[in-house]
Amino acid sequence: MTSLTQSNRNTRPIGVFDSGLGGLTVLTELRRQLPKENFVYLGDTARTPYGSKGPKTIARYADECIKFLQTKNVKLIVAACNTVSALGDATLNRDKTVPVIGTIESALKEVAKLPDCKKIAVIGTEATIGSKAYEVAFNRAMPDLQVDSLACPLFVPMVEQGILEGRVFEVVADHYLERLRLIRVDALVLACTHYPLLKSALESYLGSEVVIVEPSKSVAELVTKSLEETGLIGAPSGDPTMEYFVTDEVSRFDYLARLFLQNEEVQALRIEDLA
Amino acid sequence: MTSLTQSNRNTRPIGVFDSGLGGLTVLTELRRQLPKENFVYLGDTARTPYGSKGPKTIARYADECIKFLQTKNVKLIVAACNTVSALGDATLNRDKTVPVIGTIESALKEVAKLPDCKKIAVIGTEATIGSKAYEVAFNRAMPDLQVDSLACPLFVPMVEQGILEGRVFEVVADHYLERLRLIRVDALVLACTHYPLLKSALESYLGSEVVIVEPSKSVAELVTKSLEETGLIGAPSGDPTMEYFVTDEVSRFDYLARLFLQNEEVQALRIEDLA
């Protein structure tokens, strides 16, 4: 009986949420590194983007996303949205029923892996950069590291329109990042889950001497650690399941999701309202 | 008694709403042409933008905005958002308690004023252009007019970041409108309430032979007509009042509103939730 109960507990899905599509870059990495786990994804597409909104509004939306995923019996939640993660662990884990993992600690882990990294820049939405959450976390964990941060608010709508390179990208990148080319950083942290789709364009723009850091890579490590600590790591049983929920109409999500999931087709379900 | 009651009815405010800031361009024109009227403005900034969302979600949001303004005892409502207006009068006026005026009829009126206009282009959000509402309305009212329409989704976030001209504008304009320079239209209809802030940049970009049409100019004429028909035109009494409500935090709205209101300062009130 005990082992069956344990197995049932372990096969509960991992919940992943974002304001919209960006979290799919984190989901892809989680599925790659945790192939036996079941997942439930929530994209709050009816209220996207979060990155241009105020902290109280973002906190309310995050609470509602977390509550929705709890109704899906998840064993752990990933806030696959840097704007939400910038609210801080204390806010995200206020209700202690299910652990919520954000993206800040994974950004620290990824940067810590880099040899000879003295100067970095963090790019993200207005809300993420305005919160200074990444700067504070880096300053605390790596006091000798020099950290610059820059908001790039047009990058999200560009990615959502499939503008991933070319002249528009170049000029907008110049608008936000020209200074970075001058001050010469060792690494650029992509503190927005949309930005991995701009990775190769950013590499060309900044040159190969700048390492592009994707925090999503380490999220799966943190999730694995948390599941191991609580004895909830996925039990090997059947094919893993994958469910997608969105708050706006599904057609645009299903279409754009392919851009984020290397052409995998998805069929999302619409939920009318999270509030 | 009758005349007092009549005067009370007439001094009820006019409600104006938009997903965010864009509607302020319409409000400015309304206040200019109807200086004795009281106004209540609602910007649904916690869920902005509407233009990238699906028609059912937009219709639900519009209903909630209309219901909120009705609690403010408004005598008439202006949907100062082309994305909402594209839902059509039948949808907006489903609940017949207070008339709701959109922007499509005013676009027709403005174009009808132009001499020798044979070919136009309409630009707007993805939702507005995808609805084909403007094309259908122009085809019905002016069957000989040639109408092209183009979505320019980056224009709204650009305006909201104060990018109203310069290299980013030029390149993004090229991305969306290069074709327009080739097919040579007589007029360009700004079917998004954010776009008037790009008017002078668009004039330089397209050349002075293309007339830029702002539907907001005629909205006030339609409002006046409707108020006259229902006997609700503003009674001359004291200084007109102006109230602003937003759903996200007020600071960003108050700051950006100045861009739209020629540096007039506003102090918005936050309402937690429209739903």
Coordinates of C-alpha atoms in Angstrom, one line a residue:
Chain A
M1 CA 0.0 0.0 0.0
T2 CA 2.7 2.4 1.0
S3 CA 4.6 2.0 -2.3
L4 CA 1.5 2.5 -4.4
T5 CA 0.6 5.7 -2.5
Q6 CA 4.1 6.9 -2.9
S7 CA 4.0 6.1 -6.6
N8 CA 0.7 8.0 -6.9
R9 CA 2.1 11.0 -5.2
N10 CA 5.2 10.9 -7.4
T11 CA 3.2 10.7 -10.7
R12 CA 1.4 14.0 -9.8
P13 CA 2.4 16.5 -12.5
I14 CA 4.8 19.4 -12.2
G15 CA 3.0 22.8 -12.9
V16 CA 4.7 25.4 -15.0
F17 CA 3.3 28.9 -15.6
D18 CA 4.1 32.1 -17.4
S19 CA 2.1 35.1 -18.6
G20 CA 2.1 33.6 -22.0
L21 CA 4.4 31.8 -24.3
G22 CA 7.9 32.5 -22.9
G23 CA 7.7 29.8 -20.2
L24 CA 7.7 27.2 -23.0
T25 CA 11.5 27.6 -23.3
V26 CA 11.7 26.5 -19.6
L27 CA 9.2 23.7 -20.1
T28 CA 11.3 22.4 -23.1
E29 CA 14.4 22.2 -20.8
L30 CA 12.5 20.6 -18.0
R31 CA 11.1 17.9 -20.2
R32 CA 14.5 17.2 -21.7
Q33 CA 16.1 16.8 -18.3
L34 CA 13.1 15.2 -16.5
P35 CA 11.7 13.0 -19.3
K36 CA 9.6 10.7 -16.9
E37 CA 7.7 13.6 -15.3
N38 CA 4.1 14.7 -16.2
F39 CA 3.6 18.4 -16.8
V40 CA 0.7 20.9 -16.7
Y41 CA 1.5 24.3 -18.4
L42 CA -0.5 27.4 -17.8
G43 CA -0.1 30.5 -20.0
D44 CA -2.1 33.6 -18.8
T45 CA -2.5 34.8 -22.4
A46 CA -5.6 36.9 -21.7
R47 CA -3.6 39.2 -19.5
T48 CA -0.1 38.9 -21.1
P49 CA 2.4 40.6 -20.9
Y50 CA 3.2 40.9 -17.2
G51 CA 6.5 42.7 -17.7
S52 CA 5.0 46.1 -18.3
K53 CA 2.7 45.9 -15.3
G54 CA 3.1 46.9 -11.6
P55 CA 4.3 44.6 -8.8
K56 CA 1.0 44.4 -7.0
T57 CA -0.8 43.4 -10.2
I58 CA 1.9 40.8 -11.1
A59 CA 1.7 39.4 -7.5
R60 CA -2.1 39.0 -7.8
Y61 CA -1.8 37.3 -11.2
A62 CA 1.0 35.0 -9.9
D63 CA -1.2 34.0 -6.9
E64 CA -4.1 33.2 -9.3
C65 CA -1.8 31.1 -11.6
I66 CA -0.5 29.1 -8.6
K67 CA -4.0 28.5 -7.3
F68 CA -5.1 27.2 -10.7
L69 CA -2.2 24.8 -10.9
Q70 CA -3.0 23.5 -7.4
T71 CA -6.4 22.5 -8.6
K72 CA -4.5 20.3 -11.1
N73 CA -2.9 18.4 -8.2
V74 CA 0.6 19.4 -9.0
K75 CA 3.5 18.4 -6.7
L76 CA 5.7 21.4 -7.5
I77 CA 5.3 24.6 -9.4
V78 CA 7.8 26.4 -11.7
A79 CA 7.3 30.1 -12.1
A80 CA 8.7 30.1 -15.7
C81 CA 8.5 33.9 -15.9
N82 CA 11.3 36.1 -14.7
T83 CA 8.9 39.0 -14.1
V84 CA 7.0 36.8 -11.6
S85 CA 10.3 35.3 -10.2
A86 CA 11.5 38.8 -9.5
L87 CA 8.7 39.1 -6.9
G88 CA 11.0 36.9 -4.7
D89 CA 10.7 33.4 -3.2
A90 CA 9.0 34.7 0.0
T91 CA 6.1 36.1 -2.1
L92 CA 5.8 33.1 -4.4
N93 CA 5.9 30.6 -1.5
R94 CA 3.5 32.5 0.8
D95 CA 1.1 29.6 0.6
K96 CA 3.3 26.7 1.6
T97 CA 1.1 23.8 0.2
V98 CA 3.3 23.3 -2.9
P99 CA 6.9 24.6 -3.4
V100 CA 7.2 27.3 -6.1
I101 CA 10.6 27.5 -7.9
G102 CA 11.5 30.7 -9.8
T103 CA 14.3 31.6 -12.1
I104 CA 16.6 33.8 -10.0
E105 CA 18.5 31.0 -8.2
S106 CA 19.0 29.2 -11.5
A107 CA 20.5 32.4 -13.0
L108 CA 23.0 32.5 -10.1
K109 CA 23.9 28.8 -10.7
E110 CA 24.5 29.3 -14.4
V111 CA 26.7 32.3 -13.9
A112 CA 28.6 30.5 -11.1
K113 CA 29.6 27.9 -13.6
L114 CA 31.4 30.4 -15.8
P115 CA 35.2 30.6 -15.5
D116 CA 36.7 34.1 -15.1
C117 CA 33.4 36.0 -15.1
K118 CA 33.9 39.5 -13.7
K119 CA 31.3 41.6 -15.4
I120 CA 27.8 40.7 -16.5
A121 CA 24.7 42.3 -17.8
V122 CA 21.1 41.2 -17.0
I123 CA 18.4 42.0 -19.6
G124 CA 14.7 41.6 -19.0
T125 CA 11.3 43.3 -18.9
E126 CA 10.7 46.7 -17.3
A127 CA 9.2 45.0 -14.2
T128 CA 12.0 42.6 -13.8
I129 CA 14.8 45.2 -14.2
G130 CA 12.8 47.8 -12.2
S131 CA 12.5 45.3 -9.3
K132 CA 16.4 45.1 -9.0
A133 CA 15.8 41.5 -7.9
Y134 CA 18.6 40.0 -10.0
E135 CA 21.1 42.7 -9.1
V136 CA 20.4 42.2 -5.4
A137 CA 20.6 38.4 -5.7
F138 CA 23.9 38.6 -7.6
N139 CA 25.4 41.2 -5.3
R140 CA 24.6 39.0 -2.3
A141 CA 25.8 35.7 -3.8
M142 CA 28.8 37.1 -5.7
P143 CA 29.9 40.4 -4.2
D144 CA 32.9 40.8 -6.5
L145 CA 30.8 40.5 -9.7
Q146 CA 30.0 43.7 -11.5
V147 CA 26.3 43.7 -12.6
D148 CA 24.6 46.0 -15.0
S149 CA 21.0 45.6 -15.9
L150 CA 18.9 46.8 -18.8
A151 CA 15.2 46.6 -19.7
C152 CA 14.5 45.7 -23.3
P153 CA 10.7 46.0 -23.5
L154 CA 10.3 45.6 -27.2
F155 CA 12.0 42.2 -27.3
V156 CA 8.9 40.3 -26.0
P157 CA 6.4 41.6 -28.6
M158 CA 9.1 41.1 -31.3
V159 CA 9.5 37.4 -30.3
E160 CA 5.8 37.0 -30.2
Q161 CA 5.7 38.2 -33.8
G162 CA 8.4 35.9 -34.9
I163 CA 11.0 38.8 -35.4
L164 CA 14.0 36.8 -34.2
E165 CA 16.8 38.4 -36.4
G166 CA 17.3 40.9 -39.2
R167 CA 17.2 44.6 -39.5
V168 CA 14.4 45.3 -37.0
F169 CA 16.2 43.1 -34.4
E170 CA 19.6 44.9 -35.1
V171 CA 18.2 48.4 -34.7
V172 CA 16.2 47.6 -31.5
A173 CA 19.2 45.8 -30.1
D174 CA 21.2 48.9 -30.8
H175 CA 18.6 51.0 -29.0
Y176 CA 18.8 49.0 -25.8
L177 CA 22.3 47.4 -25.9
E178 CA 24.7 49.7 -27.7
R179 CA 26.2 50.5 -24.3
L180 CA 26.9 46.8 -23.7
R181 CA 29.2 46.7 -26.7
L182 CA 31.2 49.6 -25.3
I183 CA 31.5 48.4 -21.7
R184 CA 32.4 44.8 -22.7
V185 CA 30.7 42.3 -20.4
D186 CA 31.8 38.7 -20.0
A187 CA 28.3 37.4 -19.9
L188 CA 24.7 38.4 -20.7
V189 CA 22.0 36.9 -18.6
L190 CA 18.7 36.4 -20.4
A191 CA 16.3 37.2 -17.6
C192 CA 13.2 36.8 -19.6
T193 CA 11.9 33.5 -20.8
H194 CA 11.2 34.9 -24.3
Y195 CA 14.8 35.9 -24.9
P196 CA 16.3 32.4 -25.6
L197 CA 14.6 32.7 -29.0
L198 CA 16.9 35.7 -29.7
K199 CA 20.0 33.9 -28.5
S200 CA 21.7 33.4 -31.9
A201 CA 20.9 37.0 -32.9
L202 CA 22.3 38.3 -29.6
E203 CA 25.4 36.2 -30.1
S204 CA 26.0 37.7 -33.5
Y205 CA 25.2 41.1 -32.2
L206 CA 27.5 41.0 -29.2
G207 CA 30.3 38.8 -30.6
S208 CA 31.4 35.3 -29.5
E209 CA 33.5 36.7 -26.5
V210 CA 30.2 37.3 -24.6
V211 CA 28.7 34.2 -23.1
I212 CA 24.9 34.1 -23.3
V213 CA 23.4 32.7 -20.1
E214 CA 20.0 31.0 -20.1
P215 CA 18.7 30.5 -16.6
S216 CA 16.3 27.8 -17.8
K217 CA 19.2 25.4 -18.0
S218 CA 19.5 25.2 -14.2
V219 CA 15.8 25.3 -13.4
A220 CA 15.6 21.5 -14.0
E221 CA 18.5 20.9 -11.6
L222 CA 16.7 22.9 -8.9
V223 CA 13.5 21.1 -9.6
T224 CA 15.2 17.7 -9.4
K225 CA 16.9 18.6 -6.1
S226 CA 13.6 19.8 -4.6
L227 CA 11.7 16.6 -5.7
E228 CA 14.5 14.4 -4.3
E229 CA 14.4 16.2 -1.0
T230 CA 10.7 15.7 -0.7
G231 CA 10.8 12.1 -2.1
L232 CA 8.5 13.2 -5.0
I233 CA 10.7 12.4 -8.0
G234 CA 8.8 10.9 -10.9
A235 CA 8.1 7.2 -10.7
P236 CA 8.9 5.3 -14.0
S237 CA 5.4 4.5 -15.4
G238 CA 3.9 4.7 -18.9
D239 CA 4.3 7.7 -21.2
P240 CA 4.5 11.1 -19.5
T241 CA 1.5 13.4 -20.0
M242 CA 1.5 17.0 -21.1
E243 CA -1.4 19.4 -20.7
Y244 CA -1.6 23.0 -21.8
F245 CA -4.1 25.6 -20.4
V246 CA -4.5 29.2 -21.6
T247 CA -6.8 32.1 -20.6
D248 CA -7.1 33.7 -24.1
E249 CA -8.4 31.9 -27.2
V250 CA -6.3 28.8 -28.0
S251 CA -5.6 29.3 -31.7
R252 CA -2.9 31.9 -31.5
F253 CA -1.2 30.1 -28.6
D254 CA -1.2 26.7 -30.5
Y255 CA 0.2 28.5 -33.6
L256 CA 3.0 30.4 -31.7
A257 CA 3.8 27.5 -29.3
R258 CA 5.4 25.7 -32.3
L259 CA 7.9 28.4 -32.5
F260 CA 9.0 27.7 -28.9
L261 CA 8.7 23.9 -29.0
Q262 CA 10.7 23.1 -32.1
N263 CA 7.6 22.5 -34.2
E264 CA 5.9 20.2 -31.8
E265 CA 2.1 20.6 -32.1
V266 CA 0.1 21.4 -29.0
Q267 CA -3.6 21.6 -28.3
A268 CA -4.3 23.9 -25.4
L269 CA -7.5 24.1 -23.5
R270 CA -9.0 27.5 -22.6
I271 CA -10.0 28.4 -19.1
E272 CA -12.3 31.4 -19.0
D273 CA -10.9 33.3 -16.1
L274 CA -8.3 32.8 -13.3
A275 CA -9.6 35.6 -11.1
Chain B
M1 CA -38.7 70.4 -11.2
T2 CA -38.6 69.2 -14.8
S3 CA -35.8 71.6 -15.8
L4 CA -33.7 70.7 -12.7
T5 CA -34.2 66.9 -13.4
Q6 CA -33.2 67.6 -17.0
S7 CA -30.1 69.5 -16.0
N8 CA -29.1 66.7 -13.6
R9 CA -29.5 64.2 -16.3
N10 CA -27.4 66.3 -18.7
T11 CA -24.5 66.9 -16.3
R12 CA -24.0 63.1 -16.0
P13 CA -20.5 62.4 -17.3
I14 CA -19.5 60.8 -20.6
G15 CA -17.6 57.6 -20.1
V16 CA -14.5 56.9 -22.3
F17 CA -12.6 53.6 -22.1
D18 CA -9.6 51.9 -23.7
S19 CA -7.3 49.0 -22.9
G20 CA -4.8 51.5 -21.6
L21 CA -3.4 54.9 -22.7
G22 CA -4.4 55.2 -26.4
G23 CA -7.9 56.3 -25.6
L24 CA -6.5 59.5 -24.2
T25 CA -6.0 60.8 -27.8
V26 CA -9.8 60.5 -28.3
L27 CA -10.5 62.0 -24.9
T28 CA -8.4 65.1 -25.8
E29 CA -10.4 65.6 -28.9
L30 CA -13.7 65.1 -27.1
R31 CA -12.8 67.6 -24.4
R32 CA -11.7 70.1 -27.0
Q33 CA -15.0 69.9 -28.9
L34 CA -17.3 69.4 -25.9
P35 CA -15.7 71.7 -23.3
K36 CA -18.8 71.8 -21.0
E37 CA -19.1 68.0 -20.5
N38 CA -17.9 66.0 -17.6
F39 CA -15.8 62.9 -18.3
V40 CA -14.9 59.6 -16.7
Y41 CA -11.9 57.7 -18.3
L42 CA -11.2 54.1 -17.7
G43 CA -7.9 52.4 -18.9
D44 CA -7.8 48.7 -18.3
T45 CA -4.1 48.8 -17.9
A46 CA -3.8 45.6 -15.9
R47 CA -4.9 43.6 -19.0
T48 CA -3.5 45.8 -21.8
P49 CA -3.0 45.4 -24.7
Y50 CA -6.3 44.1 -26.2
G51 CA -5.0 44.2 -29.8
S52 CA -3.1 40.9 -29.6
K53 CA -5.9 39.0 -27.9
G54 CA -8.8 37.0 -29.3
P55 CA -12.3 38.4 -30.1
K56 CA -14.1 36.6 -27.3
T57 CA -11.6 37.8 -24.7
I58 CA -11.9 41.4 -26.1
A59 CA -15.7 41.2 -26.0
R60 CA -15.6 40.1 -22.4
Y61 CA -13.2 42.9 -21.4
A62 CA -15.3 45.5 -23.3
D63 CA -18.5 44.3 -21.5
E64 CA -16.7 44.7 -18.1
C65 CA -15.5 48.2 -19.0
I66 CA -19.0 49.2 -20.1
K67 CA -20.5 47.8 -16.8
F68 CA -17.9 49.7 -14.7
L69 CA -18.6 53.0 -16.5
Q70 CA -22.3 52.4 -15.9
T71 CA -21.7 52.4 -12.2
K72 CA -20.3 55.9 -12.7
N73 CA -23.7 57.0 -13.9
V74 CA -22.5 57.9 -17.4
K75 CA -25.0 59.2 -20.0
L76 CA -23.0 57.9 -23.0
I77 CA -19.9 55.7 -23.5
V78 CA -17.2 56.1 -26.1
A79 CA -15.2 52.9 -26.9
A80 CA -12.0 54.8 -27.5
C81 CA -10.2 51.7 -28.7
N82 CA -10.3 50.5 -32.3
T83 CA -9.8 46.9 -31.2
V84 CA -13.0 47.1 -29.2
S85 CA -14.8 49.1 -31.8
A86 CA -14.0 46.4 -34.4
L87 CA -16.3 44.1 -32.4
G88 CA -19.1 46.1 -34.0
D89 CA -22.0 48.2 -32.8
A90 CA -24.3 45.3 -32.3
T91 CA -21.9 43.7 -29.7
L92 CA -21.1 47.0 -28.0
N93 CA -24.7 48.0 -27.7
R94 CA -26.1 44.6 -26.6
D95 CA -27.1 46.1 -23.3
K96 CA -29.2 49.1 -24.4
T97 CA -29.1 51.1 -21.1
V98 CA -26.5 53.6 -22.4
P99 CA -25.4 54.2 -26.0
V100 CA -21.9 53.0 -26.8
I101 CA -20.1 54.8 -29.7
G102 CA -17.1 53.3 -31.3
T103 CA -14.5 54.6 -33.8
I104 CA -15.5 52.9 -37.1
E105 CA -18.3 55.3 -38.1
S106 CA -16.0 58.3 -37.4
A107 CA -13.3 56.8 -39.6
L108 CA -15.9 56.6 -42.4
K109 CA -16.9 60.2 -41.8
E110 CA -13.3 61.5 -41.9
V111 CA -12.5 59.7 -45.1
A112 CA -15.7 60.9 -46.7
K113 CA -14.5 64.5 -46.1
L114 CA -11.4 63.9 -48.3
P115 CA -11.6 65.2 -51.9
D116 CA -10.5 62.7 -54.7
C117 CA -9.8 59.8 -52.3
K118 CA -9.6 56.6 -54.3
K119 CA -7.2 54.4 -52.4
I120 CA -6.7 54.1 -48.7
A121 CA -4.8 51.9 -46.2
V122 CA -6.0 51.2 -42.7
I123 CA -3.4 50.3 -40.1
G124 CA -4.2 48.9 -36.6
T125 CA -3.6 46.1 -34.2
E126 CA -3.6 42.4 -35.1
A127 CA -7.2 42.0 -33.7
T128 CA -8.5 45.1 -35.5
I129 CA -7.1 44.2 -38.9
G130 CA -7.8 40.5 -38.4
S131 CA -11.5 41.3 -37.8
K132 CA -11.8 43.1 -41.2
A133 CA -14.3 45.4 -39.6
Y134 CA -12.9 48.5 -41.2
E135 CA -12.7 46.9 -44.6
V136 CA -16.2 45.7 -44.4
A137 CA -17.5 49.1 -43.3
F138 CA -15.6 51.0 -46.0
N139 CA -16.7 48.5 -48.7
R140 CA -20.4 49.0 -47.7
A141 CA -20.3 52.8 -47.3
M142 CA -17.9 53.6 -50.2
P143 CA -17.9 50.6 -52.7
D144 CA -15.6 52.4 -55.1
L145 CA -12.9 53.0 -52.6
Q146 CA -9.9 50.7 -52.7
V147 CA -9.0 49.6 -49.2
D148 CA -5.9 47.9 -48.0
S149 CA -5.2 47.0 -44.4
L150 CA -2.1 46.2 -42.4
A151 CA -1.4 45.2 -38.8
C152 CA 1.5 47.1 -37.1
P153 CA 1.7 45.3 -33.8
L154 CA 5.0 46.8 -32.6
F155 CA 3.6 50.4 -32.9
V156 CA 1.7 50.2 -29.6
P157 CA 4.6 49.1 -27.4
M158 CA 6.8 51.6 -29.2
V159 CA 4.4 54.5 -28.4
E160 CA 4.1 53.3 -24.8
Q161 CA 7.9 53.5 -24.5
G162 CA 8.0 57.0 -26.0
I163 CA 9.6 55.8 -29.3
L164 CA 7.8 58.2 -31.5
E165 CA 10.4 58.8 -34.2
G166 CA 14.0 58.1 -35.1
R167 CA 15.8 55.0 -36.3
V168 CA 13.7 52.4 -34.5
F169 CA 10.5 54.0 -35.9
E170 CA 12.0 54.1 -39.4
V171 CA 13.0 50.5 -39.5
V172 CA 9.8 49.2 -37.9
A173 CA 7.7 51.4 -40.3
D174 CA 9.7 49.9 -43.2
H175 CA 8.9 46.4 -41.8
Y176 CA 5.2 47.0 -41.9
L177 CA 4.6 49.8 -44.5
E178 CA 7.2 49.5 -47.2
R179 CA 4.5 48.1 -49.5
L180 CA 2.4 51.3 -48.9
R181 CA 5.2 53.5 -50.3
L182 CA 5.0 51.3 -53.5
I183 CA 1.3 51.2 -54.0
R184 CA 0.8 54.9 -53.3
V185 CA -2.4 55.4 -51.3
D186 CA -4.2 58.7 -51.0
A187 CA -4.8 58.4 -47.3
L188 CA -3.7 56.3 -44.3
V189 CA -6.4 55.7 -41.6
L190 CA -4.9 55.4 -38.1
A191 CA -7.2 52.7 -36.7
C192 CA -5.6 52.5 -33.4
T193 CA -5.8 55.3 -30.7
H194 CA -2.1 55.1 -30.0
Y195 CA -1.1 55.9 -33.5
P196 CA -1.9 59.7 -33.5
L197 CA 1.3 60.0 -31.5
L198 CA 3.2 58.7 -34.5
K199 CA 1.4 61.1 -36.9
S200 CA 4.3 63.4 -37.7
A201 CA 6.8 60.5 -38.1
L202 CA 4.3 58.7 -40.4
E203 CA 3.9 62.0 -42.4
S204 CA 7.6 62.2 -42.9
Y205 CA 7.9 58.5 -43.7
L206 CA 5.1 58.4 -46.3
G207 CA 5.4 61.9 -47.7
S208 CA 3.1 64.9 -47.7
E209 CA 0.9 63.5 -50.6
V210 CA -0.6 60.9 -48.2
V211 CA -3.3 62.3 -45.9
I212 CA -3.1 60.9 -42.4
V213 CA -6.7 60.3 -41.1
E214 CA -7.4 60.4 -37.4
P215 CA -10.9 58.9 -36.7
S216 CA -10.9 60.6 -33.2
K217 CA -11.6 63.9 -34.9
S218 CA -15.2 62.8 -35.8
V219 CA -16.0 60.9 -32.6
A220 CA -16.9 64.2 -30.9
E221 CA -19.3 65.0 -33.8
L222 CA -21.0 61.6 -33.4
V223 CA -21.2 62.0 -29.6
T224 CA -22.7 65.5 -30.0
K225 CA -25.3 64.2 -32.4
S226 CA -26.3 61.3 -30.1
L227 CA -26.5 63.6 -27.1
E228 CA -28.7 66.1 -29.0
E229 CA -31.0 63.3 -30.2
T230 CA -31.5 62.1 -26.7
G231 CA -31.7 65.6 -25.2
L232 CA -28.6 64.9 -23.0
I233 CA -26.2 67.6 -24.2
G234 CA -24.2 69.1 -21.3
A235 CA -25.9 71.9 -19.4
P236 CA -23.6 74.9 -18.8
S237 CA -22.8 74.7 -15.1
G238 CA -19.5 75.1 -13.2
D239 CA -16.1 73.7 -14.2
P240 CA -16.3 70.4 -16.0
T241 CA -15.0 67.4 -14.0
M242 CA -12.5 64.8 -15.2
E243 CA -11.9 61.4 -13.5
Y244 CA -9.4 58.7 -14.4
F245 CA -9.6 55.1 -13.4
V246 CA -7.1 52.3 -14.2
T247 CA -6.8 48.6 -13.2
D248 CA -3.0 48.4 -12.9
E249 CA -1.0 50.6 -10.6
V250 CA -1.4 54.3 -11.2
S251 CA 2.2 55.6 -11.3
R252 CA 3.1 54.4 -14.8
F253 CA -0.3 55.6 -16.2
D254 CA 0.1 59.0 -14.6
Y255 CA 3.6 59.3 -16.0
L256 CA 2.7 58.2 -19.5
A257 CA -0.6 60.0 -19.7
R258 CA 1.3 63.3 -19.9
L259 CA 2.7 62.1 -23.2
F260 CA -0.8 61.8 -24.5
L261 CA -2.3 64.9 -22.8
Q262 CA 0.2 67.5 -23.8
N263 CA 1.9 67.5 -20.4
E264 CA -1.4 67.9 -18.4
E265 CA -1.0 66.1 -15.1
V266 CA -3.5 63.4 -14.1
Q267 CA -4.1 61.5 -10.9
A268 CA -5.7 58.2 -11.6
L269 CA -7.5 56.0 -9.1
R270 CA -6.9 52.3 -9.1
I271 CA -9.7 49.8 -9.2
E272 CA -8.6 46.3 -8.3
D273 CA -10.6 44.3 -10.7
L274 CA -13.2 44.7 -13.4
A275 CA -14.2 41.1 -13.7

